[in-house]
Coordinates of C-alpha atoms in Angstrom, one line a residue:
X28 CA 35.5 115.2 -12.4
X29 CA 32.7 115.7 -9.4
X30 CA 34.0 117.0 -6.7
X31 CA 33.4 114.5 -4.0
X32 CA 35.8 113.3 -1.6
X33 CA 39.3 113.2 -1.7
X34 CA 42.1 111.3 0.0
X35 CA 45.4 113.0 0.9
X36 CA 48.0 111.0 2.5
X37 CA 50.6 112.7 5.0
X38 CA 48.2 115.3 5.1
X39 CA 50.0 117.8 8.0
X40 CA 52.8 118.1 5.9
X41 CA 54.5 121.0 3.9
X42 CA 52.8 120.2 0.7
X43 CA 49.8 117.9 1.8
X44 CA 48.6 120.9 4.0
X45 CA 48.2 123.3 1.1
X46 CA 47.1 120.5 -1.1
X47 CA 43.7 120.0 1.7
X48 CA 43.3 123.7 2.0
X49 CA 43.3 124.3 -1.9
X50 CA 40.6 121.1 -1.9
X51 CA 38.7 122.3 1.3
X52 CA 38.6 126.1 -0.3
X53 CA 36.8 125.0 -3.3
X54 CA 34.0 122.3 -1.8
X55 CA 35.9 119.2 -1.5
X56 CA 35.1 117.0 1.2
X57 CA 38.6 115.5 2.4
X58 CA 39.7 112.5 3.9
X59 CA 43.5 112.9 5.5
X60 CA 46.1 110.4 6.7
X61 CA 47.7 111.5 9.7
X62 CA 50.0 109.1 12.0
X63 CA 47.7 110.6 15.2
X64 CA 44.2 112.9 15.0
X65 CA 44.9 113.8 18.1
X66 CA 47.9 115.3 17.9
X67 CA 48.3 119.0 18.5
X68 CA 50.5 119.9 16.0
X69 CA 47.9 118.8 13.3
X70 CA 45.8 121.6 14.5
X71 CA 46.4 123.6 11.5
X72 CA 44.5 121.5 9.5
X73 CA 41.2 121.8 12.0
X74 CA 41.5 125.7 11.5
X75 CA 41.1 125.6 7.8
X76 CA 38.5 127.4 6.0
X77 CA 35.7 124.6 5.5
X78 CA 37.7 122.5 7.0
X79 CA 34.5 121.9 9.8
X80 CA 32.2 119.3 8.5
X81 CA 34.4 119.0 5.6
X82 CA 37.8 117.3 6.7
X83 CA 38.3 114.3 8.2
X84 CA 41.5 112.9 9.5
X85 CA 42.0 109.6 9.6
X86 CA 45.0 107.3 11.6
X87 CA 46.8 105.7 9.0
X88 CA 50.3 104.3 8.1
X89 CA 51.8 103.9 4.7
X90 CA 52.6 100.3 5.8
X91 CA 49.1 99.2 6.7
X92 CA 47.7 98.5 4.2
X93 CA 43.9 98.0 6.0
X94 CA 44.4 101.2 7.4
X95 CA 44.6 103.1 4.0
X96 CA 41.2 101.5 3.0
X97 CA 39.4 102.6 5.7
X98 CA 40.8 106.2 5.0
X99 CA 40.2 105.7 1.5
X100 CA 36.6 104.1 2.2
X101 CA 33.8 106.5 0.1
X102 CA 36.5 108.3 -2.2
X103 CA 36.9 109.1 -5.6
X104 CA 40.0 110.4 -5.5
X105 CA 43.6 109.6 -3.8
X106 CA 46.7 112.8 -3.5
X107 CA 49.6 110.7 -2.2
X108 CA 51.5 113.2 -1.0
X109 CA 53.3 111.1 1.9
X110 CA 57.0 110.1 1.7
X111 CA 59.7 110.0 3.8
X112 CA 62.3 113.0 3.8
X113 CA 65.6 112.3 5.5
X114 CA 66.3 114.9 8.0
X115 CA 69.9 114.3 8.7
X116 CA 72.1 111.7 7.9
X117 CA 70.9 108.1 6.5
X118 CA 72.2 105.1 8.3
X119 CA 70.4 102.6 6.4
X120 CA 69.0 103.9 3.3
X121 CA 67.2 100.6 2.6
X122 CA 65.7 100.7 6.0
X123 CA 65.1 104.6 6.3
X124 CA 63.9 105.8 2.7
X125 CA 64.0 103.1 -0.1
X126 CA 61.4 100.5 1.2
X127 CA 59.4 103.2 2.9
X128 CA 58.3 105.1 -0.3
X129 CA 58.2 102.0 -2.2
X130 CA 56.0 100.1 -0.1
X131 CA 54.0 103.0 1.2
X132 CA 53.3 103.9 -2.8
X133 CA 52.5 100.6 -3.5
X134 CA 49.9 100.0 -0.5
X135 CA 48.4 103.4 -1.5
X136 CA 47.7 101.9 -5.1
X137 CA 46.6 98.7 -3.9
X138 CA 44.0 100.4 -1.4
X139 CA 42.8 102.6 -4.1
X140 CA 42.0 99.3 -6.7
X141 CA 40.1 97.8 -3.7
X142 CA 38.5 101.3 -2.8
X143 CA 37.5 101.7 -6.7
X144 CA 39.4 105.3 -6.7
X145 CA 38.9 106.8 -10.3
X146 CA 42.1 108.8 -10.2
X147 CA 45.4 108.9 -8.2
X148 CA 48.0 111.5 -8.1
X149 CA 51.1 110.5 -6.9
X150 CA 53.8 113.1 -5.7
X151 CA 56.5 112.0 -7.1
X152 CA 60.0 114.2 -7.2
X153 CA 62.5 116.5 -9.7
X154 CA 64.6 114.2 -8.2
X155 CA 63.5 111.0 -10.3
X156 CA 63.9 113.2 -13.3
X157 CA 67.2 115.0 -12.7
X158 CA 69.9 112.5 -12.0
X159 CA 70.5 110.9 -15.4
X160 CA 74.4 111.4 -17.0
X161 CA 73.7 110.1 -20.1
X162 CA 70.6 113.0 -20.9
X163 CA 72.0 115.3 -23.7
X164 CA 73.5 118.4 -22.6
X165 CA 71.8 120.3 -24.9
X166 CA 68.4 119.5 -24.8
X167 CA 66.7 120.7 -21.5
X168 CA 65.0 117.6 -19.1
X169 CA 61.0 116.9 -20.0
X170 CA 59.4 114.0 -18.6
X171 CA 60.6 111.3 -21.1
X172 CA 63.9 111.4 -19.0
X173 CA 64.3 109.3 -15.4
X174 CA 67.0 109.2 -13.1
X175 CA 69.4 106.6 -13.6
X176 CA 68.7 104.2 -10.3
X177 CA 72.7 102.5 -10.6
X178 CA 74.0 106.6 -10.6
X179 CA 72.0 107.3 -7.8
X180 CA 73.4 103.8 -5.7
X181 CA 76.9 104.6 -6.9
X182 CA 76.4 108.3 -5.7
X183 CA 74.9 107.3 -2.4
X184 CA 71.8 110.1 -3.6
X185 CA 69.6 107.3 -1.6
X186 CA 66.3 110.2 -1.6
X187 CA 66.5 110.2 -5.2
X188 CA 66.3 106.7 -5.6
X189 CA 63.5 106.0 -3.4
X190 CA 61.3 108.7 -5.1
X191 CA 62.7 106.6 -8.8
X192 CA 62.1 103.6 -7.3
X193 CA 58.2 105.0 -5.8
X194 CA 57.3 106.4 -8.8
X195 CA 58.3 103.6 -11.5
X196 CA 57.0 101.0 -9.7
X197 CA 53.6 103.5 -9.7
X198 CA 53.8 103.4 -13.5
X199 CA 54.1 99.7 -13.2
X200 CA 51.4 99.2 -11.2
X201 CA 48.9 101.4 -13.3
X202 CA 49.6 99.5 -16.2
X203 CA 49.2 95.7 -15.2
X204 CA 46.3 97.0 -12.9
X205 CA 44.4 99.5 -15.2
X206 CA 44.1 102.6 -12.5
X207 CA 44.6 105.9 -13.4
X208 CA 47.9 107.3 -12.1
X209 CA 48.9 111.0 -12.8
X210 CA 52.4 112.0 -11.1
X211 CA 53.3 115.6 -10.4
X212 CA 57.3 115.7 -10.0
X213 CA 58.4 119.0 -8.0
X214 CA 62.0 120.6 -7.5
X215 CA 62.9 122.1 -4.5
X216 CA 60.0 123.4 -2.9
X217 CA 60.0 127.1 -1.0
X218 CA 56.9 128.7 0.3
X219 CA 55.2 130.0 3.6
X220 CA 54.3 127.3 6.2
X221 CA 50.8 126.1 7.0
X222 CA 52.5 123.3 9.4
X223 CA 54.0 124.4 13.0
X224 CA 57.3 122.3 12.4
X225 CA 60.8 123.4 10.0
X226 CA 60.2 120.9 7.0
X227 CA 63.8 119.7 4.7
X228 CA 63.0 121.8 1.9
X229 CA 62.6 125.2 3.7
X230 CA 65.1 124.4 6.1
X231 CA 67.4 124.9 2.6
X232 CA 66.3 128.2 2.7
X233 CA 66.5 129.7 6.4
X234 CA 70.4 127.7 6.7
X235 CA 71.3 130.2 3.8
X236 CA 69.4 133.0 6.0
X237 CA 71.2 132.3 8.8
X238 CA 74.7 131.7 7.5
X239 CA 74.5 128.4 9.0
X240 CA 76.5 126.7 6.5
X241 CA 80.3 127.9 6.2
X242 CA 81.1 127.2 2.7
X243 CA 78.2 126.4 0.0
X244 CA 78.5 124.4 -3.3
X245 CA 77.5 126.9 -6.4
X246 CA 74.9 124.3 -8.1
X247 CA 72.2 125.8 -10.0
X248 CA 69.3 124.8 -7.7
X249 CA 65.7 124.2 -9.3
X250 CA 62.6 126.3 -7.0
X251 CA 59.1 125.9 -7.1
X252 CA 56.6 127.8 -4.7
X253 CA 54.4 125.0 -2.8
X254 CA 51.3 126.9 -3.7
X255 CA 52.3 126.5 -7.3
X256 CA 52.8 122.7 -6.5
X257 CA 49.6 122.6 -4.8
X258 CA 47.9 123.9 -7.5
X259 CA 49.4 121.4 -10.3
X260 CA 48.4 118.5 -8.2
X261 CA 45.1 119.4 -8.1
X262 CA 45.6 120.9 -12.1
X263 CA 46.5 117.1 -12.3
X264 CA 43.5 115.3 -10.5
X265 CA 40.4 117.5 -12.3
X266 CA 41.6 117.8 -15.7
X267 CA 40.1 115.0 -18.0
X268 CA 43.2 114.8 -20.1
X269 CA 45.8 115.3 -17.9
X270 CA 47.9 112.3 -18.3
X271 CA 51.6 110.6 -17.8
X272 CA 54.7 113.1 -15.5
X273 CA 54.2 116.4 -14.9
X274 CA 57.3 118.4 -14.2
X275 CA 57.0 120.9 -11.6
X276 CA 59.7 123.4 -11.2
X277 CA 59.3 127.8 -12.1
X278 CA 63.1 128.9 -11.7
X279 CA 66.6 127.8 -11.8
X280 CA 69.1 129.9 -10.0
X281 CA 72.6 129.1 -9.2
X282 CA 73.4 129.3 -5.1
X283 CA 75.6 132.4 -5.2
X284 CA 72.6 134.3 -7.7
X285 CA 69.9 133.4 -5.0
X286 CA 71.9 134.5 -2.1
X287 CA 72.7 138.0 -4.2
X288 CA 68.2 137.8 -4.4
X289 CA 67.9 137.6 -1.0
X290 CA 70.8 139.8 0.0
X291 CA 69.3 142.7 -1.9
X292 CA 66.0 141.9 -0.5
X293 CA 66.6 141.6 3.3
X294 CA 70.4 143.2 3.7
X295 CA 70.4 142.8 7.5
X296 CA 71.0 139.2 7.0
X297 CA 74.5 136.8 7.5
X298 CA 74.6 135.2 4.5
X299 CA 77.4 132.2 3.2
X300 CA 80.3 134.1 1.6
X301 CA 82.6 131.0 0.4
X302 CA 81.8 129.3 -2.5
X303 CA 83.3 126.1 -3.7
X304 CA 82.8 125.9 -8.3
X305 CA 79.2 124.5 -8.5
X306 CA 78.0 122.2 -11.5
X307 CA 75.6 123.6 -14.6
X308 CA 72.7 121.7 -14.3
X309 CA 70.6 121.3 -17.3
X310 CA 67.3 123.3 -18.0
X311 CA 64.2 121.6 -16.9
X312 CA 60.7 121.7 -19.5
X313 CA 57.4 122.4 -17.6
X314 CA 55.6 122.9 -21.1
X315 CA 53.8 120.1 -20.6
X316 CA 51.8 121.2 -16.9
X317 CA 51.8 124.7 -18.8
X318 CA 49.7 123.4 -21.1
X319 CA 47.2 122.3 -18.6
X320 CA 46.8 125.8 -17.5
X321 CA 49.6 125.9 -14.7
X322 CA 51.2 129.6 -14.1
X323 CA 53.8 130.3 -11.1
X324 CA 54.0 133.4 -8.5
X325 CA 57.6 135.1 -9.4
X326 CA 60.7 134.2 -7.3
X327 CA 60.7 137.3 -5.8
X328 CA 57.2 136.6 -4.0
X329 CA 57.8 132.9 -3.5
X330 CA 61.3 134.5 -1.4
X331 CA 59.4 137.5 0.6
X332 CA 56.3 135.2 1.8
X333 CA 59.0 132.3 2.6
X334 CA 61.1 135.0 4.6
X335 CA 57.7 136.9 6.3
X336 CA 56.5 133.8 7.4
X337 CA 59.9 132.0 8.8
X338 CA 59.9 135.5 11.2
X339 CA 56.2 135.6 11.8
X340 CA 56.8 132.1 13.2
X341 CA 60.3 132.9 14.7
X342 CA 62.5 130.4 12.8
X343 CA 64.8 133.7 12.0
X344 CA 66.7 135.5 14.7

């Protein structure tokens, strides 16, 4: 596919911002939605290599609809990257998460019909993969399997149903309209920062760092490096026959295994030292983004550039 421009929504973000570096780094020309230009803390973003004369942020909102054309004006591609992450607890998940990422995703695809976009990635999430009881135990998750939506409701997992809800109506939406959706579904997400701001997914991490929570369930927990994600986005946007869900995850470690990581790595550390019985989670199938060429940094080196950056930036004590 040419390399011409490129649209990534929620582009400050944790993801979105390695996404437009990876692009700007090798000649894109991007276009990124930002709720404010002007704002300071998208600075990161200016100070990109390439990123003068090459990036362009643009004032848009997932919910206005005109305002993802104009951003989307001149481009042959769309990342949506952009979806809200609850940062504490969810009042009104309808209100807060459900409606936000289903709208947003389906204003995104509407703008990129009108916009004549020849390919979309949308970032969708492990977690509309994952949550499904009735998977066999034996055979590890690919991306034939979805989260069931009433499990989710009934379990009050109300993230996990608005990326399920996002991403199947995407599907839905690609079908009846013709465009060409990809979606890239990523577990939890570690990985230095590009952003000034904590994000959810690395705030997982420095908690555990800094014994901040008093007793920890044992769940096997699903990792990814964000470079890594970054990479199978864009994996998914050039290659000609990439195609369907992409699972995105490199390790799967229970809580109690990747605090004995860490602990061996960085000993001067508090670390959470009750335990409650965790559940076995079953074994996730990337075979499918492998075979588009996709190869992941080890744990150890997604862990020590996680940890040097959260002191660089003094998130650590």
């Amino acid at each position: 596919m040419e390399k011409q421009r490129v649209c990534v929504t929620g582009a400050g973000g944790f993801l979105a911002s390695w996404v437009v570096k990876y692009l700007l780094s090798t000649g894109y020309i991007v276009h990124g939605t930002v709720r404010d230009p002007d704002d300071e803390k998208y600075g990161h973003l200016k100070n990109l290599e390439n990123a003068m004369g090459n990036l362009q942020l643009f004032k848009a909102d997932l919910l206005d609809y005109n305002s993802l054309c104009a951003s989307m004006a001149g481009c042959s591609g769309v990342l949506h990257v952009a979806s809200p992450v609850p940062s504490g607890a969810v009042l009104d998940p309808k209100v807060e998460l459900i409606e936000p990422a289903l709208n947003g995703t389906c204003n995104v695809l509407k703008a990129c019909t009108e916009s004549k976009v020849k390919r979309v990635v949308v970032v969708s999430s492990g977690s509309a993969v994952i949550w499904n009881p009735n998977w066999p135990k034996d055979q590890p998750m690919d991306e034939s399997c979805w989260s069931d939506k009433d499990y989710c409701r009934s379990s009050g997992n109300w993230y996990s149903l608005s990326k399920t809800e996002a991403e199947s109506a995407a599907w839905e939406y690609a079908k009846k309209n013709g465009l060409d959706v990809v979606t890239v579904c990523p577990s939890l997400i570690f990985g230095p920062l590009l952003q000034s701001s904590m994000n959810a997914s690395s705030s997982v991490l420095v908690k555990i760092l800094k014994d901040e929570v008093e007793e920890m369930d044992n769940n096997d927990r699903r990792i990814v490096d964000v470079r890594d994600v970054a990479e199978a986005v864009l994996l998914a946007y050039e290659k000609p026959e990439a195609e369907g869900r992409y699972l995105c995850s490199s390790y799967c470690i229970s809580t109690q295994e990747l605090i004995d990581k860490l602990q061996s790595m960085y000993p001067n550390y508090n670390y959470p030292k009750k335990f409650t019985e965790g559940k076995g989670m079953l074994k996730l199938s990337c075979e499918k983004l492998q075979k588009l060429g996709w190869k992941c940094i080890t744990l150890e080196e997604c862990l020590a550039d996680s940890v040097k950056c959260y002191q660089e930036m003094g998130f650590l004590d």
